[in-house]
PDB file of C-alpha atoms in Angstrom:
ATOM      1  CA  UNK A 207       8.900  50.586 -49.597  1.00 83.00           C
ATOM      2  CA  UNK A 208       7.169  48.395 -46.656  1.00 87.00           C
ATOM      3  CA  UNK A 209       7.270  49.470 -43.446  1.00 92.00           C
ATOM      4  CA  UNK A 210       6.359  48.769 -39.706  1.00 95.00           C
ATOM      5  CA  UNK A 211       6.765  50.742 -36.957  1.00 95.00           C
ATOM      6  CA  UNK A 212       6.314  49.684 -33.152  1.00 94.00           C
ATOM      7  CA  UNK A 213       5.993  51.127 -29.834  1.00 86.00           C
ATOM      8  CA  UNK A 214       8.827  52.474 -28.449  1.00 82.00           C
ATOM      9  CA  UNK A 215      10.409  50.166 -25.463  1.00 85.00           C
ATOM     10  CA  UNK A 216      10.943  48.791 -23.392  1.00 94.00           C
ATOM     11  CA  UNK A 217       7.748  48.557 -21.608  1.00 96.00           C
ATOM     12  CA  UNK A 218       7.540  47.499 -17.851  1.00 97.00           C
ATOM     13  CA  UNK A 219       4.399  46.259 -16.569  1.00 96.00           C
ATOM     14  CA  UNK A 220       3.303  44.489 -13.389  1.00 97.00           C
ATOM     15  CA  UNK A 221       1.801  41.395 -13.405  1.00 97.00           C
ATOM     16  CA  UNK A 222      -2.166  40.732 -14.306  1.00 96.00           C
ATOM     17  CA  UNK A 223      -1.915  44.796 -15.931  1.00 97.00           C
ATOM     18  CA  UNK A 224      -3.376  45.293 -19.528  1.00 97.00           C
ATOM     19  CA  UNK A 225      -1.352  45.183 -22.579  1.00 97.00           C
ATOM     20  CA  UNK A 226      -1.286  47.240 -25.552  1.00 97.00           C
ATOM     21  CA  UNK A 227       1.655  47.157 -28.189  1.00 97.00           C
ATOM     22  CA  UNK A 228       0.925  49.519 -30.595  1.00 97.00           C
ATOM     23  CA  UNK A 229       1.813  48.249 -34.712  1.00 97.00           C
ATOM     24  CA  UNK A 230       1.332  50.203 -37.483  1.00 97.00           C
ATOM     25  CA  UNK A 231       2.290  49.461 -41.174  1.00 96.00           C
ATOM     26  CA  UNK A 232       2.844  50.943 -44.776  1.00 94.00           C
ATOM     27  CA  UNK A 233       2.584  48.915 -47.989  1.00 90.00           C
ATOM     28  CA  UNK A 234       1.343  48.244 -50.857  1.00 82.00           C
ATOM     29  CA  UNK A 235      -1.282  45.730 -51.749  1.00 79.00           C
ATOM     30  CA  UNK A 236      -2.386  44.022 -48.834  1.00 83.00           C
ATOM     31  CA  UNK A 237      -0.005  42.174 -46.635  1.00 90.00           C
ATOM     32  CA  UNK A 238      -0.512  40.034 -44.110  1.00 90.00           C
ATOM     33  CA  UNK A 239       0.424  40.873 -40.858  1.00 93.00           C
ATOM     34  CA  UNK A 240       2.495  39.192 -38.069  1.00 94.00           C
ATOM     35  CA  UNK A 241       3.177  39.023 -34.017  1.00 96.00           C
ATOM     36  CA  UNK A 242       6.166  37.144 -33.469  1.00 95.00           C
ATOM     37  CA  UNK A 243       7.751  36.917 -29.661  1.00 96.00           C
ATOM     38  CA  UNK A 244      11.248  36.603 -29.021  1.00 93.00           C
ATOM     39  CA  UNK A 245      11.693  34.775 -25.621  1.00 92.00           C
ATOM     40  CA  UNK A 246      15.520  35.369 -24.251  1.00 87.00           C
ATOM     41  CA  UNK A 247      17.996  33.507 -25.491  1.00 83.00           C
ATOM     42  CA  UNK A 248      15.991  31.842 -28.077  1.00 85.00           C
ATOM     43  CA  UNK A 249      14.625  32.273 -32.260  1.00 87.00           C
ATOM     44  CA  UNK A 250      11.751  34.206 -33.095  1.00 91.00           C
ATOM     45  CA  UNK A 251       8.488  32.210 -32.759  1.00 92.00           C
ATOM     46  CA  UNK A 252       5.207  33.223 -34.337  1.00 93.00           C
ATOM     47  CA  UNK A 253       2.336  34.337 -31.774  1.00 96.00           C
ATOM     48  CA  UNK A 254      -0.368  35.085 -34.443  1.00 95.00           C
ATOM     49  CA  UNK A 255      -1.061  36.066 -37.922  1.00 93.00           C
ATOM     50  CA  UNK A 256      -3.956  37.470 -39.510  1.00 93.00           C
ATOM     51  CA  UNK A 257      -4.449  37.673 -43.299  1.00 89.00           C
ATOM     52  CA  UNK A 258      -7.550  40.417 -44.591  1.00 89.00           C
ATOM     53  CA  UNK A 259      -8.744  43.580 -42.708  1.00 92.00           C
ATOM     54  CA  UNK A 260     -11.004  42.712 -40.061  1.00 94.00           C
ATOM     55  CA  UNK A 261      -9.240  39.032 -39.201  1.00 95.00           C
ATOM     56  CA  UNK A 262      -8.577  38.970 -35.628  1.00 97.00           C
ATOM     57  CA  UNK A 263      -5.478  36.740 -34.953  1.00 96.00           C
ATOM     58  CA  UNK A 264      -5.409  35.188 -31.156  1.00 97.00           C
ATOM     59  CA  UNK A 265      -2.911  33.117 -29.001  1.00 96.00           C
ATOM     60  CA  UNK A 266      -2.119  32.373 -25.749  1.00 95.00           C
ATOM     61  CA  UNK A 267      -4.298  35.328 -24.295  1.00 97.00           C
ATOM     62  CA  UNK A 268      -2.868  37.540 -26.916  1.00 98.00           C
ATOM     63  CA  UNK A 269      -5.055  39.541 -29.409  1.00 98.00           C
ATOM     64  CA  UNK A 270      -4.471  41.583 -32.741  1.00 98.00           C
ATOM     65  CA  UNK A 271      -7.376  42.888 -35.329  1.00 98.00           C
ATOM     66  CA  UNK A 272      -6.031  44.024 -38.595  1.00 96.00           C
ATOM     67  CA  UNK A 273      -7.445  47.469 -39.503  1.00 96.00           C
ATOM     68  CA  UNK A 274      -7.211  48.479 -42.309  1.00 93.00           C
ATOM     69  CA  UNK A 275      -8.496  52.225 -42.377  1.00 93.00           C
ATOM     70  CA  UNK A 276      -6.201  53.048 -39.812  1.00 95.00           C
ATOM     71  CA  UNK A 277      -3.204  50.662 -41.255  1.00 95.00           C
ATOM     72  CA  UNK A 278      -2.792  48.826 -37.724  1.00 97.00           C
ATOM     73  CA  UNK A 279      -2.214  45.850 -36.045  1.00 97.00           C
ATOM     74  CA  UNK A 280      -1.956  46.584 -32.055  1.00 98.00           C
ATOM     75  CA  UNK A 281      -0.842  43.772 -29.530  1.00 98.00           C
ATOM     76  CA  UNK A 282      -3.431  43.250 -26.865  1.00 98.00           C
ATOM     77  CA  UNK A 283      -3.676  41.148 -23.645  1.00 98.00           C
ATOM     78  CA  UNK A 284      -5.846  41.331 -20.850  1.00 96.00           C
ATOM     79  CA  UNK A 285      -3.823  39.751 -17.618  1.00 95.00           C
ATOM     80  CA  UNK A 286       0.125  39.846 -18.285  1.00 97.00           C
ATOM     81  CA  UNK A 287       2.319  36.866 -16.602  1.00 97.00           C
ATOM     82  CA  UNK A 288       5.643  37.303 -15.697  1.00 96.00           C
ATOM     83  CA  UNK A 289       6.382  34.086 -18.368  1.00 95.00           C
ATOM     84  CA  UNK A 290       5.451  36.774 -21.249  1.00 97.00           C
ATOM     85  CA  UNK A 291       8.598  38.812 -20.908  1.00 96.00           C
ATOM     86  CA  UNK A 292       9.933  38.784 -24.031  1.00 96.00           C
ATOM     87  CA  UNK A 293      11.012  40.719 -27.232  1.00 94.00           C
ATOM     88  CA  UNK A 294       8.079  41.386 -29.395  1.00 96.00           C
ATOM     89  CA  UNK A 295       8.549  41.930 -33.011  1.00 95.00           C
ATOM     90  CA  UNK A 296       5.030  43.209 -35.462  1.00 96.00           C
ATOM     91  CA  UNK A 297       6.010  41.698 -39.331  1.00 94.00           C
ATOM     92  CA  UNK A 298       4.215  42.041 -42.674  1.00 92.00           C
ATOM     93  CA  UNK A 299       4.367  39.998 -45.631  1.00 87.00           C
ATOM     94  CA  UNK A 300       3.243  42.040 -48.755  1.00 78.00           C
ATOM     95  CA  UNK A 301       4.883  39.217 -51.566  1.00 67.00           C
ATOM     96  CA  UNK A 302       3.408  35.623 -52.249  1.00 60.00           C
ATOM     97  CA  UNK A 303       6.216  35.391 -54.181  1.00 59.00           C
ATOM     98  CA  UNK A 304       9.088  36.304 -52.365  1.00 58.00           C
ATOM     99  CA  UNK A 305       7.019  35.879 -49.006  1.00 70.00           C
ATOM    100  CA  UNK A 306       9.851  38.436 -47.191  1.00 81.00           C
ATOM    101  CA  UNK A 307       8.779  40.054 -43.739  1.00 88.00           C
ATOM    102  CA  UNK A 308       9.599  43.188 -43.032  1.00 90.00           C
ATOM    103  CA  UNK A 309       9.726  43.588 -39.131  1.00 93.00           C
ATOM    104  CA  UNK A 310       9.536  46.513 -36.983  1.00 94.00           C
ATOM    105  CA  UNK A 311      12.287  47.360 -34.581  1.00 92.00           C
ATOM    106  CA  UNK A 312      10.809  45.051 -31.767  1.00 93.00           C
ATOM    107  CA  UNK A 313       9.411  46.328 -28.074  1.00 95.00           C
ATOM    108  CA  UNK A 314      11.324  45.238 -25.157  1.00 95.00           C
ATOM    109  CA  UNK A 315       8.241  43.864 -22.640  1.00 96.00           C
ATOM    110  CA  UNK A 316       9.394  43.341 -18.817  1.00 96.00           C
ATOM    111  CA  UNK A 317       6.498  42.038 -16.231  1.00 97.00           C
ATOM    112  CA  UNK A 318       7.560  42.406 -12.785  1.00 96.00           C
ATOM    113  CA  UNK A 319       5.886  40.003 -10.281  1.00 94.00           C
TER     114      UNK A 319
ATOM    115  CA  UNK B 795      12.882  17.090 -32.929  1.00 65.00           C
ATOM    116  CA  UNK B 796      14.738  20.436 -33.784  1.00 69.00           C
ATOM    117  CA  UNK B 797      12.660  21.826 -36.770  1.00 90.00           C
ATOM    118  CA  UNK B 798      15.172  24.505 -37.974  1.00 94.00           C
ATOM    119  CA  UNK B 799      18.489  23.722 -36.793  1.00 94.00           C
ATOM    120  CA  UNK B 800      22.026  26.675 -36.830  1.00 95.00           C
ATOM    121  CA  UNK B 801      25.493  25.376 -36.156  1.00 96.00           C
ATOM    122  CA  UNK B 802      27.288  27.247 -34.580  1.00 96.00           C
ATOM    123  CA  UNK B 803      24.963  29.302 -31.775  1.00 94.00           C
ATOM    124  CA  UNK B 804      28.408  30.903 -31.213  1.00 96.00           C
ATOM    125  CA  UNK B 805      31.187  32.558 -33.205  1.00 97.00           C
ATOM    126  CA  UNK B 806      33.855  34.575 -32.331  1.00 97.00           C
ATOM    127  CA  UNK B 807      36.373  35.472 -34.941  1.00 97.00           C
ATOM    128  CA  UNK B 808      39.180  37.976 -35.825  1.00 97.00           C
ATOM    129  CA  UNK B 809      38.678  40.941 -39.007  1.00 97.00           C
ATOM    130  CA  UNK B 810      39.546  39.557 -41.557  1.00 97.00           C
ATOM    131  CA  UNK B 811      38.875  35.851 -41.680  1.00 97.00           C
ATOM    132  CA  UNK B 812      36.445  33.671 -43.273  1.00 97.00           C
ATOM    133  CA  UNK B 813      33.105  31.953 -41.461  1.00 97.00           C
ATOM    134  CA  UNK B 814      30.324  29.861 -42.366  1.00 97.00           C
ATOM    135  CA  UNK B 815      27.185  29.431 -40.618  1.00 97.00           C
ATOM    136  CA  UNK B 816      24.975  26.276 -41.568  1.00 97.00           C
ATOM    137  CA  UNK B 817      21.613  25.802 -41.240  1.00 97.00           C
ATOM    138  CA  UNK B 818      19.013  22.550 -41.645  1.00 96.00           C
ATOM    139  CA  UNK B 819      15.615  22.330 -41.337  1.00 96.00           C
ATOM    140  CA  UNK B 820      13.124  19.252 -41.397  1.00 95.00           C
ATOM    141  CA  UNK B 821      10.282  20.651 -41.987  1.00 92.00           C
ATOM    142  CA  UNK B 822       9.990  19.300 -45.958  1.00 91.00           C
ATOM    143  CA  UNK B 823       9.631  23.498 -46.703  1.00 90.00           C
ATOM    144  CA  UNK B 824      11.155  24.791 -50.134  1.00 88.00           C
ATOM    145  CA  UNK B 825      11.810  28.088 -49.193  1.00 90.00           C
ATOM    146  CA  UNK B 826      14.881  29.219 -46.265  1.00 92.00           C
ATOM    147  CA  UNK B 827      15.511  32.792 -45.268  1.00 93.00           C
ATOM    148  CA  UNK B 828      18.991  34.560 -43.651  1.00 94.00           C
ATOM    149  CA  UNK B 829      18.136  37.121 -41.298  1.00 94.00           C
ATOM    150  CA  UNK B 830      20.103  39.722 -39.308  1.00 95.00           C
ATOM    151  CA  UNK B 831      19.503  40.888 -35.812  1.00 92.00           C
ATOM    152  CA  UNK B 832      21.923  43.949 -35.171  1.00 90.00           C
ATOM    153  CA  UNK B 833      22.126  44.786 -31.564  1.00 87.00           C
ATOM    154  CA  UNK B 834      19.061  47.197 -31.130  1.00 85.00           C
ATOM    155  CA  UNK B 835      17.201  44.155 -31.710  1.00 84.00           C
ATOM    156  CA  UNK B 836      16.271  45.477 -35.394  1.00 88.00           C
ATOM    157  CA  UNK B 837      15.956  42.458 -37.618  1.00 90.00           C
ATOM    158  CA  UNK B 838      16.218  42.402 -41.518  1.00 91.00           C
ATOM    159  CA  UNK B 839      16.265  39.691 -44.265  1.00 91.00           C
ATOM    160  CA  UNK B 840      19.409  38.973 -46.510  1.00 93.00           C
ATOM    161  CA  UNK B 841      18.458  36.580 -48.647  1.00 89.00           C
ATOM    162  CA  UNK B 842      15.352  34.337 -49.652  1.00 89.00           C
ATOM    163  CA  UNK B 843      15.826  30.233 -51.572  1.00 87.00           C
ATOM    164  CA  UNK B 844      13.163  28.449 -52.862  1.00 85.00           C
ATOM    165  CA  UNK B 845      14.301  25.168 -53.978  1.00 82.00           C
ATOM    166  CA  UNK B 846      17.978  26.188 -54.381  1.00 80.00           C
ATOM    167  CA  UNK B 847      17.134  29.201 -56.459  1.00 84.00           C
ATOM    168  CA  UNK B 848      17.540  32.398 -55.055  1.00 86.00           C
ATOM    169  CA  UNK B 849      14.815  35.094 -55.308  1.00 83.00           C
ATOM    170  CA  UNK B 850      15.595  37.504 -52.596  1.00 81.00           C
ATOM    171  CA  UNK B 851      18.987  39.419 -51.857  1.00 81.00           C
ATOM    172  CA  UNK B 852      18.716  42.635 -49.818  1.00 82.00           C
ATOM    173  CA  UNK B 853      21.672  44.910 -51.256  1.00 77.00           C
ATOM    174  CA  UNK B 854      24.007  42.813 -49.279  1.00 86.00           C
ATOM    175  CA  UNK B 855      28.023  43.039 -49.475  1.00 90.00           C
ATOM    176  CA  UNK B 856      28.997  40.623 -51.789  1.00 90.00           C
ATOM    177  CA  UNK B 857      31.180  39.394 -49.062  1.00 95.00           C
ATOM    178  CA  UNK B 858      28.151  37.373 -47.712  1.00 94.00           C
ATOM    179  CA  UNK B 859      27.405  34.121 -50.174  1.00 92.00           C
ATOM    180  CA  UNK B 860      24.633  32.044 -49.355  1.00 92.00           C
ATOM    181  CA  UNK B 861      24.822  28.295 -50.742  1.00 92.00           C
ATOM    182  CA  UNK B 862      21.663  25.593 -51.060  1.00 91.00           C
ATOM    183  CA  UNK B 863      23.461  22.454 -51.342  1.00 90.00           C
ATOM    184  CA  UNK B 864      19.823  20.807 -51.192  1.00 90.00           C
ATOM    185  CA  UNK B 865      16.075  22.659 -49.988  1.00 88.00           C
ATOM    186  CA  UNK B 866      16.824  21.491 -46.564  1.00 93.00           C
ATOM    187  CA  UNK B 867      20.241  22.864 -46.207  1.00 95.00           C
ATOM    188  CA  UNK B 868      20.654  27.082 -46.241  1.00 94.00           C
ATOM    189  CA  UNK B 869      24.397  27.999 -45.623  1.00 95.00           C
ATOM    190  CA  UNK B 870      25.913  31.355 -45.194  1.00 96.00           C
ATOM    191  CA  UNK B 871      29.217  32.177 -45.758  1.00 96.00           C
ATOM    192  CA  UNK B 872      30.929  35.303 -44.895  1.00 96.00           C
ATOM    193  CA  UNK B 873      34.878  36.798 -45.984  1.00 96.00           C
ATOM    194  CA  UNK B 874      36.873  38.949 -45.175  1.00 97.00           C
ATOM    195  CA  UNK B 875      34.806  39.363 -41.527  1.00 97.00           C
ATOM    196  CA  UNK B 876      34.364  43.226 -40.759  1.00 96.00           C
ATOM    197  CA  UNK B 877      33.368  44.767 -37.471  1.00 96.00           C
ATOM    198  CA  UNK B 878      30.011  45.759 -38.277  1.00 94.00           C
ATOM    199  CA  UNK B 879      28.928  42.051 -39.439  1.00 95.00           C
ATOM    200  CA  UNK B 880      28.270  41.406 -35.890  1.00 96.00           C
ATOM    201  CA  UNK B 881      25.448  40.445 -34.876  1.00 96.00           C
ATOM    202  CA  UNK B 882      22.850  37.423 -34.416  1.00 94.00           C
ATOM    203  CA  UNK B 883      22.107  35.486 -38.247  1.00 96.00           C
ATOM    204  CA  UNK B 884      19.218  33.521 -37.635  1.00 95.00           C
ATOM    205  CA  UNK B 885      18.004  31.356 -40.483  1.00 95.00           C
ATOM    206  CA  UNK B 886      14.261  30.765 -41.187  1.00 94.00           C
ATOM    207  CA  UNK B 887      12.008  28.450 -43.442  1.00 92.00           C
ATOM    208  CA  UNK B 888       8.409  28.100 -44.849  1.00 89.00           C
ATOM    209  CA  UNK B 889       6.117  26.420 -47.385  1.00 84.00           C
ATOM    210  CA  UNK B 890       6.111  28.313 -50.615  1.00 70.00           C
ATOM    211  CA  UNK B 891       3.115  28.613 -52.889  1.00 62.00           C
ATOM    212  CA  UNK B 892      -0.395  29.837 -52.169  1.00 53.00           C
ATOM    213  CA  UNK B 893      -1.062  32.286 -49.189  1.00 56.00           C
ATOM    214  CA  UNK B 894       1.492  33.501 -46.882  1.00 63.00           C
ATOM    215  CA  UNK B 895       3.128  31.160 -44.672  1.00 71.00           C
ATOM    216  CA  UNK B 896       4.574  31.035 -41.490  1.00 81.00           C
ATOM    217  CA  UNK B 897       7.945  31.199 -41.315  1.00 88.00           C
ATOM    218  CA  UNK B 898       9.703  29.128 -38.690  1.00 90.00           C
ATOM    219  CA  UNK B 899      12.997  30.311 -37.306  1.00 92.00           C
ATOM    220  CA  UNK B 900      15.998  28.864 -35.927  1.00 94.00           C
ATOM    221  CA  UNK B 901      18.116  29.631 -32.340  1.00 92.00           C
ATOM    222  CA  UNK B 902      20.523  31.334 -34.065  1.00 94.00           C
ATOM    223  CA  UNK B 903      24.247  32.036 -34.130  1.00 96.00           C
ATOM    224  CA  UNK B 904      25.418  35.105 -32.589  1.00 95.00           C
ATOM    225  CA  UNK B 905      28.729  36.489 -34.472  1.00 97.00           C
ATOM    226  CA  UNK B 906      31.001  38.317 -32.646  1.00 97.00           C
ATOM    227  CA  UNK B 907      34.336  39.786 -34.693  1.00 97.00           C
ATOM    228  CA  UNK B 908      37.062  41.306 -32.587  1.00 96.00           C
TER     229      UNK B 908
END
């Protein structure tokens, strides 16, 4: 079946450091693929999207190309703020029909000050 | 404006008894979601409406009924409460039809059985 698997977390960084979350997926067909960011406390809200191999999906600073040769989706962002520590979660949507994601288990990001 | 609104955000509850969780969104979307959250953070989908028909249920115990009274309105009730059902439920919505769209998600309620 469909799957996504994340970076291992939690991840600490310190403030204005580079980013990388590392997503990579299995499915069939071709999904469309997800960031969403879980701030404490609070729902899951969606960061960026991207639809075809090659779409680049951006937000707030944040970055993701879908590649499809290497079946990835990696989190990028150039200057971290402390106001990005949050739960990030990397999703796919493989169904039109159904239109189910399928997350990964979610990376833990802490920026110190 | 809440767009996709749980009640409660809390519930704690003995084994054994019966809960409902309700959900509302005003959005106008024709398609809600249940989710779970365990608590490693993993989070997987229970079941799927579109317009008060279901079309996705992920092998869960038949313990857990969802009800559509209308598209707006995504309940979940749970018997019998075990243990292992806690965790956070949060429900989710989106427009059906076409490409894939964003799903929104609500606060959620975090359920806690003693």
């Amino acid at each position: 079946g469909d799957s996504v698997t994340q970076m291992e977390g939690p991840v600490t960084l310190s403030e204005e450091a580079f980013l990388t979350i590392n997503c990579t997926y299995t499915a069939t067909g071709y999904p469309s693929l997800f960031w969403y960011v879980q701030y404490p406390g609070e729902g899951l809200q969606l960061l960026l999207k991207a639809t075809k191999a090659d779409d680049k999906g951006s937000n707030k600073g944040f970055e993701a190309t879908y590649r499809k040769e290497t079946t990835s989706f990696h989190l990028e962002k150039g200057s971290v703020q402390v106001s990005d520590s949050a739960v990030y979660f990397c999703a796919l949507s493989a169904d039109q029909g159904a239109q189910k994601l399928v997350f990964g288990q979610g990376t833990r990001l802490t920026i110190n000050p | 404006d809440t767009a996709v609104s749980q009640t409660p955000k809390y519930l704690v509850t003995q084994m054994g008894n019966d809960k409902s969780i309700k959900c509302e969104q005003n959005l106008g979307h024709d398609t809600m979601y249940w989710y779970k959250q365990d608590s490693k953070k993993f989070l997987k989908i229970m079941f799927s409406y579109n317009n008060k028909e279901l079309i996705i249920n992920e092998t869960v115990p038949n313990r857990f009924s969802p009800k559509s009274p209308d598209k707006a309105h995504l309940n979940l009730h749970i018997n019998s409460l075990e243990l292992g059902d806690s965790a956070v439920y949060f429900c989710a919505s989106s427009q059906a039809g076409g490409a894939i769209n964003e799903q929104f998600f609500g606060p959620g309620t975090r359920l806690t059985v003693l």
